[in-house]
PDB file of C-alpha atoms in Angstrom:
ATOM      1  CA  UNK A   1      12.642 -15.286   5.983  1.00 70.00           C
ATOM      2  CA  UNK A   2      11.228 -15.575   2.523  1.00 82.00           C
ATOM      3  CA  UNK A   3       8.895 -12.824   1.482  1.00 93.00           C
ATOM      4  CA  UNK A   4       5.443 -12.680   0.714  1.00 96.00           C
ATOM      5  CA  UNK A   5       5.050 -14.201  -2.842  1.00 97.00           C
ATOM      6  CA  UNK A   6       1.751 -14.139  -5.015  1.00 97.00           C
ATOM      7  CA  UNK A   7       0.781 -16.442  -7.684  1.00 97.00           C
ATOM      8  CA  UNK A   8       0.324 -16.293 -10.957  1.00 97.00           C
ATOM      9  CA  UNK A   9       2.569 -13.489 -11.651  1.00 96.00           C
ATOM     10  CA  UNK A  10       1.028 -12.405 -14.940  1.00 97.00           C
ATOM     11  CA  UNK A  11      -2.626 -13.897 -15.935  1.00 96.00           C
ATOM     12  CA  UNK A  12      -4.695 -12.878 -18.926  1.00 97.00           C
ATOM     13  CA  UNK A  13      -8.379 -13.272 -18.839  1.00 97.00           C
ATOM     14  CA  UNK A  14     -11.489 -12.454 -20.509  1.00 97.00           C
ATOM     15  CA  UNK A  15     -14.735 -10.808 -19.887  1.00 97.00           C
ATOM     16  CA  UNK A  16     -17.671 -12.895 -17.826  1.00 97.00           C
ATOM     17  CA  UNK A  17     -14.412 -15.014 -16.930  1.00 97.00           C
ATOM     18  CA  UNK A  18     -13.437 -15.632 -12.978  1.00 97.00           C
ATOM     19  CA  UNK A  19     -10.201 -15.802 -11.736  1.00 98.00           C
ATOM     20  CA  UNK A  20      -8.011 -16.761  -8.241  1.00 98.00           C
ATOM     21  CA  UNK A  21      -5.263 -14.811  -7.043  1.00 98.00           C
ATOM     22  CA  UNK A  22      -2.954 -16.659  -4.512  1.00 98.00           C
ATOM     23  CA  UNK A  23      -0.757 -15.005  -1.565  1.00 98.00           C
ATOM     24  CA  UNK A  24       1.660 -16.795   0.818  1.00 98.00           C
ATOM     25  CA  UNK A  25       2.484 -14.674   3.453  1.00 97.00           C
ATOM     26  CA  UNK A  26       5.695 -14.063   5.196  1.00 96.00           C
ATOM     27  CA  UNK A  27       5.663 -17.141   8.006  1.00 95.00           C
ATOM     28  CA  UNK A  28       4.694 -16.549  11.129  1.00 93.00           C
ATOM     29  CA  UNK A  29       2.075 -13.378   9.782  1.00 94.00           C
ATOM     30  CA  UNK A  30      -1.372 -14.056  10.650  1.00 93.00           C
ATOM     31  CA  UNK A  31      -2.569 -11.259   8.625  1.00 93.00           C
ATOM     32  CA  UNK A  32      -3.260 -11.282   4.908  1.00 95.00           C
ATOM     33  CA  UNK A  33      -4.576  -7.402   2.999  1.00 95.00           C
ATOM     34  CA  UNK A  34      -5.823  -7.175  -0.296  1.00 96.00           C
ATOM     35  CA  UNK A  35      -5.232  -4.148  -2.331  1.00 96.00           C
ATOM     36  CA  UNK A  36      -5.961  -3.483  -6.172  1.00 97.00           C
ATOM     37  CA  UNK A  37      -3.698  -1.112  -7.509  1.00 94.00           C
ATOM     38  CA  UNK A  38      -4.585   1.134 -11.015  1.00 93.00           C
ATOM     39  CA  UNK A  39      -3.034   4.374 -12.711  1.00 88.00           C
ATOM     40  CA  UNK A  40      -7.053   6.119 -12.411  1.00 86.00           C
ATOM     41  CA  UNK A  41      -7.699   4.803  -8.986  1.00 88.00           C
ATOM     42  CA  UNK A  42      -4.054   4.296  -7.475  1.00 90.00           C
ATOM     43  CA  UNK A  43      -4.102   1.717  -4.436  1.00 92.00           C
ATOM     44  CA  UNK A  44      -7.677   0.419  -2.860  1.00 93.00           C
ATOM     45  CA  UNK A  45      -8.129  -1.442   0.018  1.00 92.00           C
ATOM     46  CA  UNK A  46     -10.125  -4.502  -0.941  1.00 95.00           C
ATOM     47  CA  UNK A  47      -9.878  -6.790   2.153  1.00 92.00           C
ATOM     48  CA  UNK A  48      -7.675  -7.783   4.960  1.00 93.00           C
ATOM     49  CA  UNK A  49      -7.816 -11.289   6.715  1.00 94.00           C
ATOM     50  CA  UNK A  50      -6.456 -12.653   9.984  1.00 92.00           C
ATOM     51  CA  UNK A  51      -6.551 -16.469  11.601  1.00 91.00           C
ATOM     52  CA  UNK A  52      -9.205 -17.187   8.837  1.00 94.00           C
ATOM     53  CA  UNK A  53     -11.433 -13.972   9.387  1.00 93.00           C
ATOM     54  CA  UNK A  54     -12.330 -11.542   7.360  1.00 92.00           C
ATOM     55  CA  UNK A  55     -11.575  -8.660   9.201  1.00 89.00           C
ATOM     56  CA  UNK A  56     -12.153  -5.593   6.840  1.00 86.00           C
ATOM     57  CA  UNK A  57     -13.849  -4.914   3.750  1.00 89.00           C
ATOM     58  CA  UNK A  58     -13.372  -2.034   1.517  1.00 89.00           C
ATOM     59  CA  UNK A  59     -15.944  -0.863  -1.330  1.00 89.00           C
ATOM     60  CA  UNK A  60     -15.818  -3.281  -3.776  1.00 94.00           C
ATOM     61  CA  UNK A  61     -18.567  -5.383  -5.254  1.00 96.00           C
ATOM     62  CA  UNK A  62     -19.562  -9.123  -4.497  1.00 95.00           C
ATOM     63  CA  UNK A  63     -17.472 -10.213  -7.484  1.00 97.00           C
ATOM     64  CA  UNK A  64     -14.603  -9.667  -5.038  1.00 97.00           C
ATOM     65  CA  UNK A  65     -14.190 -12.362  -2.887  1.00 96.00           C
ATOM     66  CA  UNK A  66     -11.299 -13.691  -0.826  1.00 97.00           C
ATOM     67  CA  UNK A  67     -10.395 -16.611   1.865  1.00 97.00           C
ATOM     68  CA  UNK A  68      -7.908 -17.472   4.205  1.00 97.00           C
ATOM     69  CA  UNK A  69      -6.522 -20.728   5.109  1.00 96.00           C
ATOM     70  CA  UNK A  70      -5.378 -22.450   8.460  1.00 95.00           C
ATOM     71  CA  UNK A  71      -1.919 -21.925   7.304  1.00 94.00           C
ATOM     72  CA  UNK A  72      -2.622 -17.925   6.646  1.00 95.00           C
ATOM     73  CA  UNK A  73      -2.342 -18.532   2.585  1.00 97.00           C
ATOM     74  CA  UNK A  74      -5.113 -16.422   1.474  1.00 98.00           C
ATOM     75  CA  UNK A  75      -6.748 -16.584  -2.253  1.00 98.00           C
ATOM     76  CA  UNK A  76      -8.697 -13.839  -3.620  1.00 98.00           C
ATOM     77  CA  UNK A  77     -11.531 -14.571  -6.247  1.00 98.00           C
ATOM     78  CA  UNK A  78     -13.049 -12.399  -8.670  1.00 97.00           C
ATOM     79  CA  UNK A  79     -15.897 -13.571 -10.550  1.00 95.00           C
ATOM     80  CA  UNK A  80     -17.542 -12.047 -14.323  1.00 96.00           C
ATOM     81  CA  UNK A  81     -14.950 -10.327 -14.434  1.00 97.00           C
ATOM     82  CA  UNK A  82     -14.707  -6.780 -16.606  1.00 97.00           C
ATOM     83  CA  UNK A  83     -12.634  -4.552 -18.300  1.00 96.00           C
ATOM     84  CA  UNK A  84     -12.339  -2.444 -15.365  1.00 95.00           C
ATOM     85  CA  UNK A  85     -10.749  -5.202 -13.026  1.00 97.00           C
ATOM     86  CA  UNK A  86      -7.731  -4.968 -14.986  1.00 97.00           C
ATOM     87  CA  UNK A  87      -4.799  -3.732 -12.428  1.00 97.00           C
ATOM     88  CA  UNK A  88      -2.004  -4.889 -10.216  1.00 96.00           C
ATOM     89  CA  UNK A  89      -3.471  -6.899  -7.250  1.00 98.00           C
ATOM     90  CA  UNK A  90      -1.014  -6.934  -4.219  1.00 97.00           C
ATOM     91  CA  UNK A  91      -1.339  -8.768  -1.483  1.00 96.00           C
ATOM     92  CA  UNK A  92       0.317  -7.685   1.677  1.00 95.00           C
ATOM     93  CA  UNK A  93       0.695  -9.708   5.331  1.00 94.00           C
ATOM     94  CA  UNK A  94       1.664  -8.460   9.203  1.00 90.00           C
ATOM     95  CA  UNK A  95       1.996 -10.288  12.047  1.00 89.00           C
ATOM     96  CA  UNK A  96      -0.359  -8.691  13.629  1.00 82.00           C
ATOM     97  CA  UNK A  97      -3.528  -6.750  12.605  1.00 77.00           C
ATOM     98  CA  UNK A  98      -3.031  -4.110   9.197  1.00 74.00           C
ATOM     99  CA  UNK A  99      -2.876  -0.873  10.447  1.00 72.00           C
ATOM    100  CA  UNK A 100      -0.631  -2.069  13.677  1.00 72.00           C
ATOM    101  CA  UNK A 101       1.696  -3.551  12.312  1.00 78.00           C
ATOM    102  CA  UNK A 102       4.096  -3.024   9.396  1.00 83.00           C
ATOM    103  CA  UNK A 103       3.095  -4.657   6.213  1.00 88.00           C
ATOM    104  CA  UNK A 104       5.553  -6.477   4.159  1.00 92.00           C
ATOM    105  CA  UNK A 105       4.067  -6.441   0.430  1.00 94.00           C
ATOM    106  CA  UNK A 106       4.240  -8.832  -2.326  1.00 96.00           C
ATOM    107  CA  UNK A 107       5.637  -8.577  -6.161  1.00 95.00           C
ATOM    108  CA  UNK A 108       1.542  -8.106  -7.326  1.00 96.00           C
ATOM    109  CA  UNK A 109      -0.251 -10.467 -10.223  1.00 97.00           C
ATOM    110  CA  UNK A 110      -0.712  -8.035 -13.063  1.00 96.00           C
ATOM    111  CA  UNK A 111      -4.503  -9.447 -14.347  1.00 98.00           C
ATOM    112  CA  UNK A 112      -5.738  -8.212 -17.600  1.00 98.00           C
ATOM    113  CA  UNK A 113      -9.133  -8.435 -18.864  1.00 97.00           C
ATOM    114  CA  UNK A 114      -9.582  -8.667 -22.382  1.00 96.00           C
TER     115      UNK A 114
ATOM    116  CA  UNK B   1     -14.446   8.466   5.136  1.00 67.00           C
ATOM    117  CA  UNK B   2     -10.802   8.885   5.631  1.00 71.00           C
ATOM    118  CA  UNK B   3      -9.220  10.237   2.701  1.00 87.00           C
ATOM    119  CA  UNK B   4      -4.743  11.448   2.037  1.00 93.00           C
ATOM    120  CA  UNK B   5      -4.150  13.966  -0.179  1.00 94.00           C
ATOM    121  CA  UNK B   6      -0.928  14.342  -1.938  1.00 95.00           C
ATOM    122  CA  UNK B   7      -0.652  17.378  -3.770  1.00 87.00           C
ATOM    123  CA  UNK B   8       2.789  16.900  -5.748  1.00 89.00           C
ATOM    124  CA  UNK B   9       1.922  14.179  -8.772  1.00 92.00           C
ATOM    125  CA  UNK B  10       5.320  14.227 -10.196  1.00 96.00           C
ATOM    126  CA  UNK B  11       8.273  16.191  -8.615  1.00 97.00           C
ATOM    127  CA  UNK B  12      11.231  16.393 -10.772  1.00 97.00           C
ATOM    128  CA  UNK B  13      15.050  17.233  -8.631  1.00 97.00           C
ATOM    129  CA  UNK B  14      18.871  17.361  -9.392  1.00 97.00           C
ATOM    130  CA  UNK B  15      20.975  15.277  -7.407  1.00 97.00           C
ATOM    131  CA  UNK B  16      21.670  16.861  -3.834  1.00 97.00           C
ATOM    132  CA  UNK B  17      18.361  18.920  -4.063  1.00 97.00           C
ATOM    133  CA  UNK B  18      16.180  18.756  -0.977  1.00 97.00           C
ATOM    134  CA  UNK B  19      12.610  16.899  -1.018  1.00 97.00           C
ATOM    135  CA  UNK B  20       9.852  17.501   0.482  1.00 97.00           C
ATOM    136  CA  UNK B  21       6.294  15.486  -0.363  1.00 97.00           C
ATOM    137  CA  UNK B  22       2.876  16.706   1.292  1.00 96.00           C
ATOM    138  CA  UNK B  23       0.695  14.778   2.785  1.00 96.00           C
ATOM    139  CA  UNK B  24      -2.479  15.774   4.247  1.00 96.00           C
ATOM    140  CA  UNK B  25      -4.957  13.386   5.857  1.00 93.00           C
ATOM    141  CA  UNK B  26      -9.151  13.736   6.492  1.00 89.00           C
ATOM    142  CA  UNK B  27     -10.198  12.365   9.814  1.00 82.00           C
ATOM    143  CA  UNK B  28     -10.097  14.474  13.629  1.00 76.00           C
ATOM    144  CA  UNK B  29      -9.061  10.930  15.450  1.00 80.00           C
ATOM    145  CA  UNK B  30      -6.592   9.132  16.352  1.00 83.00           C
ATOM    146  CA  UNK B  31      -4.705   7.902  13.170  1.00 87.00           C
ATOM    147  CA  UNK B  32      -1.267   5.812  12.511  1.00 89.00           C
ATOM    148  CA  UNK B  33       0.435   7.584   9.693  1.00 92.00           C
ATOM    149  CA  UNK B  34       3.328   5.661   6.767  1.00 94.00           C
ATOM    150  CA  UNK B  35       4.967   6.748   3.804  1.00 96.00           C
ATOM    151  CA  UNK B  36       5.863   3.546   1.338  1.00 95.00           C
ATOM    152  CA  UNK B  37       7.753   3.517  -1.537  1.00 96.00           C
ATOM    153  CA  UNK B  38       8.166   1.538  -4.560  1.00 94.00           C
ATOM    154  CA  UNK B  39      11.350   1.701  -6.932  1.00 95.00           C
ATOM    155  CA  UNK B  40      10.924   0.880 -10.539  1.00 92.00           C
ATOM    156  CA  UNK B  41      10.345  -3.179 -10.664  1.00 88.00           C
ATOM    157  CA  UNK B  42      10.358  -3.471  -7.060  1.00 90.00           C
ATOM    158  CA  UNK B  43       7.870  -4.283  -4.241  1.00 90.00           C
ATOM    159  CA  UNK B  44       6.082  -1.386  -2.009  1.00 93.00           C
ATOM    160  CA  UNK B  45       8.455  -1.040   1.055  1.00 92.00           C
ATOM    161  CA  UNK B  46       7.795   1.010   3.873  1.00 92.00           C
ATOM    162  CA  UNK B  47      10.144   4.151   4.751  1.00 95.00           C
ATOM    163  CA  UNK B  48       8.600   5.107   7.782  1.00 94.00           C
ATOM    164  CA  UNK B  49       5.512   5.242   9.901  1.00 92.00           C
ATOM    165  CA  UNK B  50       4.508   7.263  13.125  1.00 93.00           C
ATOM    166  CA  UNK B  51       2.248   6.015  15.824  1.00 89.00           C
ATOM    167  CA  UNK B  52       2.951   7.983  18.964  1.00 89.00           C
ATOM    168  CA  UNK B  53       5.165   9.994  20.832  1.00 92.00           C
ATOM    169  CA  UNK B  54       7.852  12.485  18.724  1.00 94.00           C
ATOM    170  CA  UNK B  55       6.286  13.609  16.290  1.00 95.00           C
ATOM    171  CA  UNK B  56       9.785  14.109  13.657  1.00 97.00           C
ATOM    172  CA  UNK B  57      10.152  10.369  12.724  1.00 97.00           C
ATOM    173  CA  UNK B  58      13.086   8.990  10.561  1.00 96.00           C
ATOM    174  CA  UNK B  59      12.904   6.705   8.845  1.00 95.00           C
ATOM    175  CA  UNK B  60      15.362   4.216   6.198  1.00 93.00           C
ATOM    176  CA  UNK B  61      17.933   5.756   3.471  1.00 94.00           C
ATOM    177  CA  UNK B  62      18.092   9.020   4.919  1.00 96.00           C
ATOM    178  CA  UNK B  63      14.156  10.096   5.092  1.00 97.00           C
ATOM    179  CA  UNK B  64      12.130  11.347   7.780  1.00 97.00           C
ATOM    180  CA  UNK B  65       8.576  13.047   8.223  1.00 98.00           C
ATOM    181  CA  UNK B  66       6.689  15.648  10.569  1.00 96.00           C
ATOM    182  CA  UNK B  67       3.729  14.689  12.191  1.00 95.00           C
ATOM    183  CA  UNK B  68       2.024  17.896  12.467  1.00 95.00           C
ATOM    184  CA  UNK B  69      -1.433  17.627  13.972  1.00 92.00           C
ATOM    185  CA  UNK B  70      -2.797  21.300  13.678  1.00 92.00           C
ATOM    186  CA  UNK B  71      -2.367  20.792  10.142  1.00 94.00           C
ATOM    187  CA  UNK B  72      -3.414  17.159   9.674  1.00 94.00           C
ATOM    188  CA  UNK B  73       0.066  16.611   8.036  1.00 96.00           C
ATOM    189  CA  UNK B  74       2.361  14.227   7.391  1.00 97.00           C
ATOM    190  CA  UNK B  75       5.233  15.196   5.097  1.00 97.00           C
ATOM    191  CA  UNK B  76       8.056  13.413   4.089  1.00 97.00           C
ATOM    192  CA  UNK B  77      11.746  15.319   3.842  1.00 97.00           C
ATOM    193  CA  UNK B  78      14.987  14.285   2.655  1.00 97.00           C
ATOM    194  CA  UNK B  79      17.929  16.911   3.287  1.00 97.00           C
ATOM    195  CA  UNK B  80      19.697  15.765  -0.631  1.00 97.00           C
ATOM    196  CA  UNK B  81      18.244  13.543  -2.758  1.00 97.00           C
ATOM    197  CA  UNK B  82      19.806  10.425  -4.389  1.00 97.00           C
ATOM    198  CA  UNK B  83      19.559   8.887  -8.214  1.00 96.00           C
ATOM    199  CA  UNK B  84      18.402   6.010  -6.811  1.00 96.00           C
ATOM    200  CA  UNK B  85      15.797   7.473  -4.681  1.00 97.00           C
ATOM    201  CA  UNK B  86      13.950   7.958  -8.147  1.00 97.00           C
ATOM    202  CA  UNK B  87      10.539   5.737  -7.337  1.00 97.00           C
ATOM    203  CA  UNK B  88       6.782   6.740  -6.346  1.00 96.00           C
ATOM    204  CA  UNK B  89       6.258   7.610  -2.719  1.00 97.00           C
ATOM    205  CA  UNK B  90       2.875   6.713  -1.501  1.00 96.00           C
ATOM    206  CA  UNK B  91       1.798   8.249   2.028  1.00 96.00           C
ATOM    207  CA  UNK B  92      -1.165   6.188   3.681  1.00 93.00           C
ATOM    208  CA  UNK B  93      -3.280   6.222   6.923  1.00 91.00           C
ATOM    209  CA  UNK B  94      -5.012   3.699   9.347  1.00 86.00           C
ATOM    210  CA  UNK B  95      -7.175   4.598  12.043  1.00 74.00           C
ATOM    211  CA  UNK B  96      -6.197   3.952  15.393  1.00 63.00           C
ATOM    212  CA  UNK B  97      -9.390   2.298  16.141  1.00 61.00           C
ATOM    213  CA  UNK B  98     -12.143   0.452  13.957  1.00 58.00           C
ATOM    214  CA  UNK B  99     -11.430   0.370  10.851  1.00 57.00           C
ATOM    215  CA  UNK B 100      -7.744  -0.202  10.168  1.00 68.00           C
ATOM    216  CA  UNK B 101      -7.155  -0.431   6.522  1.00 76.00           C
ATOM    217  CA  UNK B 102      -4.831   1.160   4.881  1.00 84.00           C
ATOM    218  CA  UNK B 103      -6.027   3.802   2.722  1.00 88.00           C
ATOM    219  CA  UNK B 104      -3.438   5.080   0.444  1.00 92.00           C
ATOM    220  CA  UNK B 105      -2.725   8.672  -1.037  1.00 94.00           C
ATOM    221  CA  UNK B 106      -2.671   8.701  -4.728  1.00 93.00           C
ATOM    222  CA  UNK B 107       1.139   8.546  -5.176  1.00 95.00           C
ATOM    223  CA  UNK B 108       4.227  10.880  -6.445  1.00 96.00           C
ATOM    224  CA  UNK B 109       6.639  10.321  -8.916  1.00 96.00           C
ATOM    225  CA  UNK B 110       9.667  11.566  -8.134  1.00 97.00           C
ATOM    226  CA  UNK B 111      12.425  11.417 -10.569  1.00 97.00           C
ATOM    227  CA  UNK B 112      16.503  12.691  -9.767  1.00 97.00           C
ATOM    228  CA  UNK B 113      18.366  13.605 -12.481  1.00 95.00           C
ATOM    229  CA  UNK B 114      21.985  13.021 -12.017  1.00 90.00           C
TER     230      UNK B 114
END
């Protein structure tokens, strides 16, 4: 099975900008997490998603957005963006619910804000 | 909240030392318990994970980890280190029930030298 691949790879954007993040996950996972990953913070849980649902949320402001689609590709959307949302955003899918299941990650999109 | 400490930042070995990374863990329930690792350019990959039952769990390229409850532990052993184990080992936690995100320790660099 192919793995869980994210799209763009590398994206450069700047401030007050918005920006979409794409994950297809391995096939036949229903569930799609979101994690941002930074040297000061390491990795955060941002959201997780399963059959279309948001299922979790972690601590992250309403800029942070994400959706899932009937075919469990998920985007992730961050709007105005800042200086402080540069990091490595990995996306990560299960069969089954996170937490249950083993979670195959992806390669990340590296986002800089400028 | 749930929180995993791990103490060691950066562990520096010789080839054929023994390893061992600390984990501890914040929360008196029920709790599903991995150690991931990422080698330089390469995606996060789980080693191992413990749900139930015996508590010594092993896990891929020679690693295991004790599940020590008393001491809200989870740390990860390897009897002689590699080169190529040379990568960050993150150790993470999901509650059994509820919430099931993963939350993630902040990460140790560990670095063989041949």
């Amino acid at each position: 099975k192919a793995g869980v691949t994210q799209t763009p790879r590398y994206l450069i954007k700047t401030r007050g900008q918005q920006v979409t993040l794409s994950c297809s996950p391995i096939s036949g996972h229903r569930s799609v997490s979101w994690y941002q990953q930074t040297p000061g913070q390491g990795l955060q849980f941002l959201f997780e998603y399963f059959s279309e649902t948001q299922r979790n949320k972690g601590n992250f402001p309403g800029r942070f957005s994400g959706r899932q689609f009937s075919n469990s590709r998920s985007e992730m959307n961050v709007s105005t963006l800042e200086l402080g949302d540069s990091a490595l955003y990995l996306c990560a899918s299960s069969e089954g619910l996170a937490g249950v299941d083993e979670q195959f990650f992806g390669p990340g999109t590296r986002l800089t804000v400028l | 909240a749930q929180s995993v400490s791990q103490h060691n930042h950066h562990v520096i070995l010789s080839e054929a030392a023994s390893l061992e990374l600390g984990c501890n863990y914040s929360y008196g329930g029920t709790v599903n318990l991995f150690w991931y690792v990422q080698y330089p350019g390469q995606h996060l990959q789980l080693l191992l994970k413990y749900f139930s039952g015996d508590p010594l769990v092993k896990g891929i390229k020679g690693f295991e980890a004790e599940f020590i409850k008393s001491k809200f532990s989870f740390n990860l052993r390897k009897p002689s280190v590699q080169w190529s184990d040379t990568a960050e080992y993150f150790c993470a936690v999901t509650l059994d029930t509820g919430r099931r995100a993963l939350t993630f320790g902040s990460g140790t660099r560990l670095q063989v030298q041949p």
